mmCIF file of C-alpha atoms and ligand atoms in Angstrom:
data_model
loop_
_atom_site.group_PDB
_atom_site.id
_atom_site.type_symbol
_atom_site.label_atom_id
_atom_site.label_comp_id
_atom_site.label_asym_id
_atom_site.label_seq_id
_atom_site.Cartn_x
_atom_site.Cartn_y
_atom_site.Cartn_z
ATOM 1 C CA UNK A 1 110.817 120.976 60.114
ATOM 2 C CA UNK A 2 111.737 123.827 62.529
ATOM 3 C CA UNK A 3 112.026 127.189 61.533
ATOM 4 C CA UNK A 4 115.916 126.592 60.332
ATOM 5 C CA UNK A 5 115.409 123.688 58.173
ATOM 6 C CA UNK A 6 112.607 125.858 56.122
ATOM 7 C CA UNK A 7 114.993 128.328 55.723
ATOM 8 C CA UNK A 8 117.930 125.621 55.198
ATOM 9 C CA UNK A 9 115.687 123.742 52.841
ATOM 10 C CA UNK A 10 113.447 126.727 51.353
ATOM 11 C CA UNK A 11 114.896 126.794 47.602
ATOM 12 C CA UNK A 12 113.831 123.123 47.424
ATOM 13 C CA UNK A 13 110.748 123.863 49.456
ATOM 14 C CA UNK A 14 109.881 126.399 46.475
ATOM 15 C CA UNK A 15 109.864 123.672 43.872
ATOM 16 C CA UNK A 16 106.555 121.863 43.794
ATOM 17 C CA UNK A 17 107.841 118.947 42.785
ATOM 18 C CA UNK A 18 109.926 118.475 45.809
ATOM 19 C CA UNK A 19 108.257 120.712 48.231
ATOM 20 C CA UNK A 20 107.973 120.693 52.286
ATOM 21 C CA UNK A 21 106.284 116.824 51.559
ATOM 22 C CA UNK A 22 109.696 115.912 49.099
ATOM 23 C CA UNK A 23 111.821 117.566 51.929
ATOM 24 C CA UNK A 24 110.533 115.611 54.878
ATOM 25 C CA UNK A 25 111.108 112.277 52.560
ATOM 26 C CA UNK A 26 114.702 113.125 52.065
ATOM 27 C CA UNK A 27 115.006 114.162 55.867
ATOM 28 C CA UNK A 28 113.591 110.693 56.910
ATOM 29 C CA UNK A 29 115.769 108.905 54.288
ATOM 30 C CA UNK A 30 119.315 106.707 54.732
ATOM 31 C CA UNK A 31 121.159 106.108 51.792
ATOM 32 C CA UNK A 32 124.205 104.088 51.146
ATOM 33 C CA UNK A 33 127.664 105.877 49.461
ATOM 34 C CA UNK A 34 129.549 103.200 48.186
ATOM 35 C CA UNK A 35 133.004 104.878 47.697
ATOM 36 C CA UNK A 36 134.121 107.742 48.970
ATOM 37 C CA UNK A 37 136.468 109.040 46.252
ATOM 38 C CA UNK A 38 135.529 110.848 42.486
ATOM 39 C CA UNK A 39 131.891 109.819 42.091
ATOM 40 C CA UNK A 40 131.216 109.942 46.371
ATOM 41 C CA UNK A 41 132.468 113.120 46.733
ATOM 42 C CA UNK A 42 130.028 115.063 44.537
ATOM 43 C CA UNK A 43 127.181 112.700 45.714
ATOM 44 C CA UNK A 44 127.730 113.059 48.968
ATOM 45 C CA UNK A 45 127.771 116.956 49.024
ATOM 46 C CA UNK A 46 125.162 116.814 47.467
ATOM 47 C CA UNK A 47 122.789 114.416 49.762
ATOM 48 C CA UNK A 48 124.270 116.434 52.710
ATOM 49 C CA UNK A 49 123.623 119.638 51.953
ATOM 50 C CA UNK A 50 120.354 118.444 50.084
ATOM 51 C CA UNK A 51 119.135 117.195 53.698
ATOM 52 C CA UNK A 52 118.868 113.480 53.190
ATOM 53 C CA UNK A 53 118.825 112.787 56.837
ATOM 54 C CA UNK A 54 121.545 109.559 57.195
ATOM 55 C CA UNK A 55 123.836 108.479 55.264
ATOM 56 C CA UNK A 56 126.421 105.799 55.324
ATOM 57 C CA UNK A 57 129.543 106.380 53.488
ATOM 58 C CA UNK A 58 132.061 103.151 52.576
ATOM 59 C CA UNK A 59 135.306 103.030 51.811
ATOM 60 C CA UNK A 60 138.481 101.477 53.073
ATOM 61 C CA UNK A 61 141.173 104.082 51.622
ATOM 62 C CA UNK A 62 143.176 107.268 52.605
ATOM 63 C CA UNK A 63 143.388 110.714 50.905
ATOM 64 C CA UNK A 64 146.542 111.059 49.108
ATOM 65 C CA UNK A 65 147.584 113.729 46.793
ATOM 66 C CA UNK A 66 146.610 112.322 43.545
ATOM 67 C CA UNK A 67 143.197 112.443 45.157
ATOM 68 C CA UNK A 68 142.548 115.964 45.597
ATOM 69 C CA UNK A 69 142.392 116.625 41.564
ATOM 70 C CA UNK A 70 138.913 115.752 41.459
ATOM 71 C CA UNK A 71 137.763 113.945 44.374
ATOM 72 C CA UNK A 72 135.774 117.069 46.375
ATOM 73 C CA UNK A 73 135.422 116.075 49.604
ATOM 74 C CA UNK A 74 138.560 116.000 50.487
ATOM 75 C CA UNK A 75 140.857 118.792 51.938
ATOM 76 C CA UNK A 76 144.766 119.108 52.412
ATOM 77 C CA UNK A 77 144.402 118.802 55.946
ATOM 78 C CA UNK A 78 143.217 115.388 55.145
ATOM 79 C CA UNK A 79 145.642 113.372 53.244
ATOM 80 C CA UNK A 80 146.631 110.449 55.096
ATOM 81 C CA UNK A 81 143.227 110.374 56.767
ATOM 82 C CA UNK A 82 140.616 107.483 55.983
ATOM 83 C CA UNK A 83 138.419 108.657 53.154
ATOM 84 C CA UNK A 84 135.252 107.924 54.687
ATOM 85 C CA UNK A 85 136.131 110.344 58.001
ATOM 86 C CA UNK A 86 137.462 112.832 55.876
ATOM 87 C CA UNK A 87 134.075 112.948 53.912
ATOM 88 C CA UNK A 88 132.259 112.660 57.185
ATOM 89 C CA UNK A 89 133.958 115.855 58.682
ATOM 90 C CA UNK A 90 133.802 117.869 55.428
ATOM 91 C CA UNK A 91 129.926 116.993 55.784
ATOM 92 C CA UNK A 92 129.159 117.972 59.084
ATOM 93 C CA UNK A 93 130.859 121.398 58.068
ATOM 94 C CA UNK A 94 128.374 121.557 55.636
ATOM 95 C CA UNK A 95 125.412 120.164 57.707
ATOM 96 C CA UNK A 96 125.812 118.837 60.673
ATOM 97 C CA UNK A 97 121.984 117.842 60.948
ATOM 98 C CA UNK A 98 122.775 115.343 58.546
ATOM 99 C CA UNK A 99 124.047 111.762 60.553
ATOM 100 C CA UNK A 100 126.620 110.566 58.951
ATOM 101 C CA UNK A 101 128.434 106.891 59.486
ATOM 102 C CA UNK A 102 132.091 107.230 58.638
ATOM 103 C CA UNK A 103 132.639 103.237 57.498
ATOM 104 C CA UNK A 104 136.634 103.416 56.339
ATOM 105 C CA UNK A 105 136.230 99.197 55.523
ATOM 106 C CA UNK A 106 136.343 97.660 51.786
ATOM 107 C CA UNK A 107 132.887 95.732 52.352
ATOM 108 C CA UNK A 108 132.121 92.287 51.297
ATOM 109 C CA UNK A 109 129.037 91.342 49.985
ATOM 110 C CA UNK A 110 127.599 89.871 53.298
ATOM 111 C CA UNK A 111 128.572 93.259 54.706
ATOM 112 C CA UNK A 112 127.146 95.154 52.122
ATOM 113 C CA UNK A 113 123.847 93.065 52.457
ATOM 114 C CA UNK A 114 123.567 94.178 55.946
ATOM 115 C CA UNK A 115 124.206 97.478 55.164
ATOM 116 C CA UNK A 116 121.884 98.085 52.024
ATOM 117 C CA UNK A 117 119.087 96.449 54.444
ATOM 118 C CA UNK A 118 119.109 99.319 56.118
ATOM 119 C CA UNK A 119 119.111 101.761 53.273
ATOM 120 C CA UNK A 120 116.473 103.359 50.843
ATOM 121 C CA UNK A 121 118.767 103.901 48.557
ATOM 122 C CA UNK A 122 122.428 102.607 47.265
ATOM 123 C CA UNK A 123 124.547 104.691 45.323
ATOM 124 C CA UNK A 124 127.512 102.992 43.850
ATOM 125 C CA UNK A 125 130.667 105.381 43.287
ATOM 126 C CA UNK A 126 133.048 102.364 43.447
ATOM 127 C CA UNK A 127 135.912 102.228 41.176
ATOM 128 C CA UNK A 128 135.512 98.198 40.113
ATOM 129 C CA UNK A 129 133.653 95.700 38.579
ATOM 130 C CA UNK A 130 134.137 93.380 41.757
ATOM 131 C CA UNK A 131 132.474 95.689 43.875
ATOM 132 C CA UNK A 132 130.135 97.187 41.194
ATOM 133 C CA UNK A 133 128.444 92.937 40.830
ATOM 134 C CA UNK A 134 128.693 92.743 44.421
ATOM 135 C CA UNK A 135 126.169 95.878 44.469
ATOM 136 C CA UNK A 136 124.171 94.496 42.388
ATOM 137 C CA UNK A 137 123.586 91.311 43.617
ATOM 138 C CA UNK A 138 122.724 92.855 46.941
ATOM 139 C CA UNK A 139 120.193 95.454 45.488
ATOM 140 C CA UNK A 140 118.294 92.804 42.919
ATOM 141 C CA UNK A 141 118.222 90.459 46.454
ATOM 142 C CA UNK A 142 116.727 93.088 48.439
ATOM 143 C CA UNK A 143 114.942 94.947 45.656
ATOM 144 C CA UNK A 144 116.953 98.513 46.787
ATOM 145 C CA UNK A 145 117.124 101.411 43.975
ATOM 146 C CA UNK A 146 120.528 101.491 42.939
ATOM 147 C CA UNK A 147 122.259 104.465 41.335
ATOM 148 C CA UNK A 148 125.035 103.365 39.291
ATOM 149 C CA UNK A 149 128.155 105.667 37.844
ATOM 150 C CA UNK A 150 131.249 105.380 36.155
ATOM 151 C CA UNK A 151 133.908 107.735 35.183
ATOM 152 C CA UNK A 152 137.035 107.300 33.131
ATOM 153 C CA UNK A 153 139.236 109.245 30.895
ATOM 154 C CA UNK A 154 136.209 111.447 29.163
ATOM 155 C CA UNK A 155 133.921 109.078 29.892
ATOM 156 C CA UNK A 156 130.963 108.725 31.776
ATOM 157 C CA UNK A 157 127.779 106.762 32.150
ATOM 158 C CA UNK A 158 124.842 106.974 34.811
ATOM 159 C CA UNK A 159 122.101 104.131 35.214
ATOM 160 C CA UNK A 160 119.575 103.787 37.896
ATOM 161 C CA UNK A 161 118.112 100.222 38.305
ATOM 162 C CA UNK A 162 114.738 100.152 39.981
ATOM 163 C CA UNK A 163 114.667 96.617 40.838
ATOM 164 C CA UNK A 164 111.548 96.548 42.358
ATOM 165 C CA UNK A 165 109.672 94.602 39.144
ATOM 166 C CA UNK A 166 109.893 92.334 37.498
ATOM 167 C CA UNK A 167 110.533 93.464 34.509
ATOM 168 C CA UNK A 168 113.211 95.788 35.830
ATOM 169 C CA UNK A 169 117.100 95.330 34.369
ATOM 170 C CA UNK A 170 119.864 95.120 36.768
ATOM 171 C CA UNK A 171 123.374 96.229 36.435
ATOM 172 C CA UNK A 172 124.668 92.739 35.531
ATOM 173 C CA UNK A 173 121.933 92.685 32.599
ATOM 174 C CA UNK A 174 124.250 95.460 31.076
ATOM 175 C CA UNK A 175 127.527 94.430 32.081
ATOM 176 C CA UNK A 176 127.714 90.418 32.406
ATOM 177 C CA UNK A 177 130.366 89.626 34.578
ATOM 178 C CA UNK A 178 131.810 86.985 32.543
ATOM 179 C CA UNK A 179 131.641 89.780 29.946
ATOM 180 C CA UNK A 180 134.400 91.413 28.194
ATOM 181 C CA UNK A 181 133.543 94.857 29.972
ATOM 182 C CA UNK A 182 137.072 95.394 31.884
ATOM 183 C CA UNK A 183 138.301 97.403 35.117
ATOM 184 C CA UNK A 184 139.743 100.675 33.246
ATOM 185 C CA UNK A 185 140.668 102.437 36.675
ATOM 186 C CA UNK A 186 141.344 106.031 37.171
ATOM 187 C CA UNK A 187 144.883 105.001 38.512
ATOM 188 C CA UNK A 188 145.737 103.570 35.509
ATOM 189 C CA UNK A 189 144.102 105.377 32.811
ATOM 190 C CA UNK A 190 143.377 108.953 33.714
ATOM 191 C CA UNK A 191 140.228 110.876 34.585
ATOM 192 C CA UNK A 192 139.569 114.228 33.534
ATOM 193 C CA UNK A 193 138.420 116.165 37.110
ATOM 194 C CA UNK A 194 134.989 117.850 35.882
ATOM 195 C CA UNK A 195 133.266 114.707 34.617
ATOM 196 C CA UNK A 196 133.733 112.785 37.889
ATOM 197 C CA UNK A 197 131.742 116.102 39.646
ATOM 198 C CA UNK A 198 129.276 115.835 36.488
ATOM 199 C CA UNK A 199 128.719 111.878 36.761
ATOM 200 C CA UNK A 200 128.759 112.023 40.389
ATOM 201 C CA UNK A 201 126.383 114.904 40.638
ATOM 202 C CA UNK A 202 124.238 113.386 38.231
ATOM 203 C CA UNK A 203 123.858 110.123 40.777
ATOM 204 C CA UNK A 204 122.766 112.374 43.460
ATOM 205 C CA UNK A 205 119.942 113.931 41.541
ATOM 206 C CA UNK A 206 118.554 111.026 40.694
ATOM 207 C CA UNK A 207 118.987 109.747 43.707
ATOM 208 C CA UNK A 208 116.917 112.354 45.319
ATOM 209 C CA UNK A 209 114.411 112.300 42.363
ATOM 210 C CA UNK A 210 114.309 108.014 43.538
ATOM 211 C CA UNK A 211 113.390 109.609 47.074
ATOM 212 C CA UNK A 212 110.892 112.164 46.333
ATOM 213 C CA UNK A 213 109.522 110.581 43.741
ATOM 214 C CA UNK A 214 109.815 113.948 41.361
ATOM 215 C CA UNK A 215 110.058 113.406 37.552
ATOM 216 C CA UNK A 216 111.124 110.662 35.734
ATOM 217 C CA UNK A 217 114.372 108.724 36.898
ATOM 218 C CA UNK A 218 116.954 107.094 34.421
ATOM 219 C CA UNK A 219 115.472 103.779 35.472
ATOM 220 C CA UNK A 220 115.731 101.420 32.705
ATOM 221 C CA UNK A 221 117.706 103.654 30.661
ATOM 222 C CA UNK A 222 121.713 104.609 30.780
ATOM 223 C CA UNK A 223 122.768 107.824 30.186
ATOM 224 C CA UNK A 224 126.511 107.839 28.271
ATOM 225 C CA UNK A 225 128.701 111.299 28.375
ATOM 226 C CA UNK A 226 131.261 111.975 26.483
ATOM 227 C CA UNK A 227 132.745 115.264 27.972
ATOM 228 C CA UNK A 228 135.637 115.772 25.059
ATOM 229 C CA UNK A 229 132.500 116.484 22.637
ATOM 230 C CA UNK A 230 129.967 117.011 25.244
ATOM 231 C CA UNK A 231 127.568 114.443 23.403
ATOM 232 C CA UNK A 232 125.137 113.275 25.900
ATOM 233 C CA UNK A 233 123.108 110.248 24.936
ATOM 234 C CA UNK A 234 120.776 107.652 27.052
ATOM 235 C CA UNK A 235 120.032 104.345 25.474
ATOM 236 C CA UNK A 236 116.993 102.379 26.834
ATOM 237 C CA UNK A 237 117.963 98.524 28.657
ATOM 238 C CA UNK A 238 116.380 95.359 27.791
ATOM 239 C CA UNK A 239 116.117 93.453 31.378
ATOM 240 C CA UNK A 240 118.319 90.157 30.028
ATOM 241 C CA UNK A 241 116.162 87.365 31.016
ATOM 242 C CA UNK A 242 118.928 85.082 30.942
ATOM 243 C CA UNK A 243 120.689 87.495 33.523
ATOM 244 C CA UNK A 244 121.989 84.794 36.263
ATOM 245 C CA UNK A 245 121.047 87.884 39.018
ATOM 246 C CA UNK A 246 118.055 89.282 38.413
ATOM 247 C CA UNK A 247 116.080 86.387 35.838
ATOM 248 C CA UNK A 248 113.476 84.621 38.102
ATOM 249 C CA UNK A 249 113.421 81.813 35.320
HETATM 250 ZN ZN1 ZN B 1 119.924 91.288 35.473
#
């Protein structure tokens, strides 16, 4: 780190958990934004300006004005705009040191495979449960951390799936996809603004916890928010070996 990046970086530097070691990690690290819109905006302010050194940001829509209620990375300027350049240029505003691929597509899974390959990390902000399995699949095939969130109404829930044992649930364990778990969508059903910055921000520090390897992470647990009452509760998961992803059976 040059002299700018200590002083950039310093009030993470000053935690010894994290440290100059737990900086360079995040400096060296790429992760994956899937979704650039309640959830991605607080997560990836937050890897930016926490100095995780690339990240790649998907999503295939534009800013419009329902947006801007809650989804933080984007500005006036840039309604109309693809999502994933408006986050991009909000970002290098923040830190430009931070490389940032601007990918304004709605990825398939072979697309997504290609693009978690490259990736330490995925972080899933996407808004349904097509995308959300597709995710998965990917990150149980390529044993990637993934950092789940969801947030609807008052809602919100966080998981982080390790994936790299055995023993490890995936997302699918929780949510079966011939379950009865269905796409409530922030279109449709309202979100309240906060708890899409609380979820979202909630992914990113876990995230960098994944990539520094301070604490403990939510893996193998999910962590369920209920911002009306403010009740916060995390419930351990059972890996399902019957899961059709992640059982090896
Ligand atoms: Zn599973």
């Amino acid at each position: 780190m040059d002299d700018n990046q200590l002083l950039r970086y310093s009030r993470h530097i000053l935690l010894p958990q994290i440290g100059i070691e737990g900086q360079e990690k995040l400096l060296a690290a790429h992760a994956l934004v899937i979704g650039a819109g309640g959830l991605g905006s607080p997560v990836a302010l937050y890897l930016a300006s926490a100095g995780v050194g690339r990240l790649t940001i998907c999503d295939g829509d534009e800013v419009d004005l329902t947006n801007l209620q809650r989804q933080i990375v984007h500005r006036m300027q840039a309604m109309g705009m693809k999502k994933a350049e408006s986050a991009r240029q909000t970002l290098a505003g923040i830190n430009p040191e931070v490389s940032v691929a601007a990918l304004a597509e709605r990825v398939d899974e072979a697309r997504l495979e290609t693009l978690a390959a490259g990736a330490d990390i995925v972080l899933d902000g996407s808004d349904n449960f097509v995308t959300r399995h597709a995710v998965n699949r990917v990150c149980v095939r390529l044993k990637k951390p993934l950092v789940s969130g969801a947030a609807v109404r008052f809602d919100g829930q966080v998981a982080v799936f390790d994936l790299s044992g055995a023993d490890s649930p995936c997302y699918s364990c929780l949510f079966p996809e011939d379950g009865e778990a269905e796409d409530v969508r922030c279109a449709v059903m309202g979100v309240f603004a906060p708890l899409t910055g609380i979820v979202g921000s909630i992914q990113a520090a876990e995230a960098l916890k994944v990539l520094t390897g301070a604490g403990e992470t939510l893996a193998g647990r999910l962590l369920l928010l209920d911002a009306l009452t403010m009740q916060v509760r995390t419930i351990r998961l059972a890996k399902d070996p019957a899961c059709p992803v992640c059982s090896t059976a």
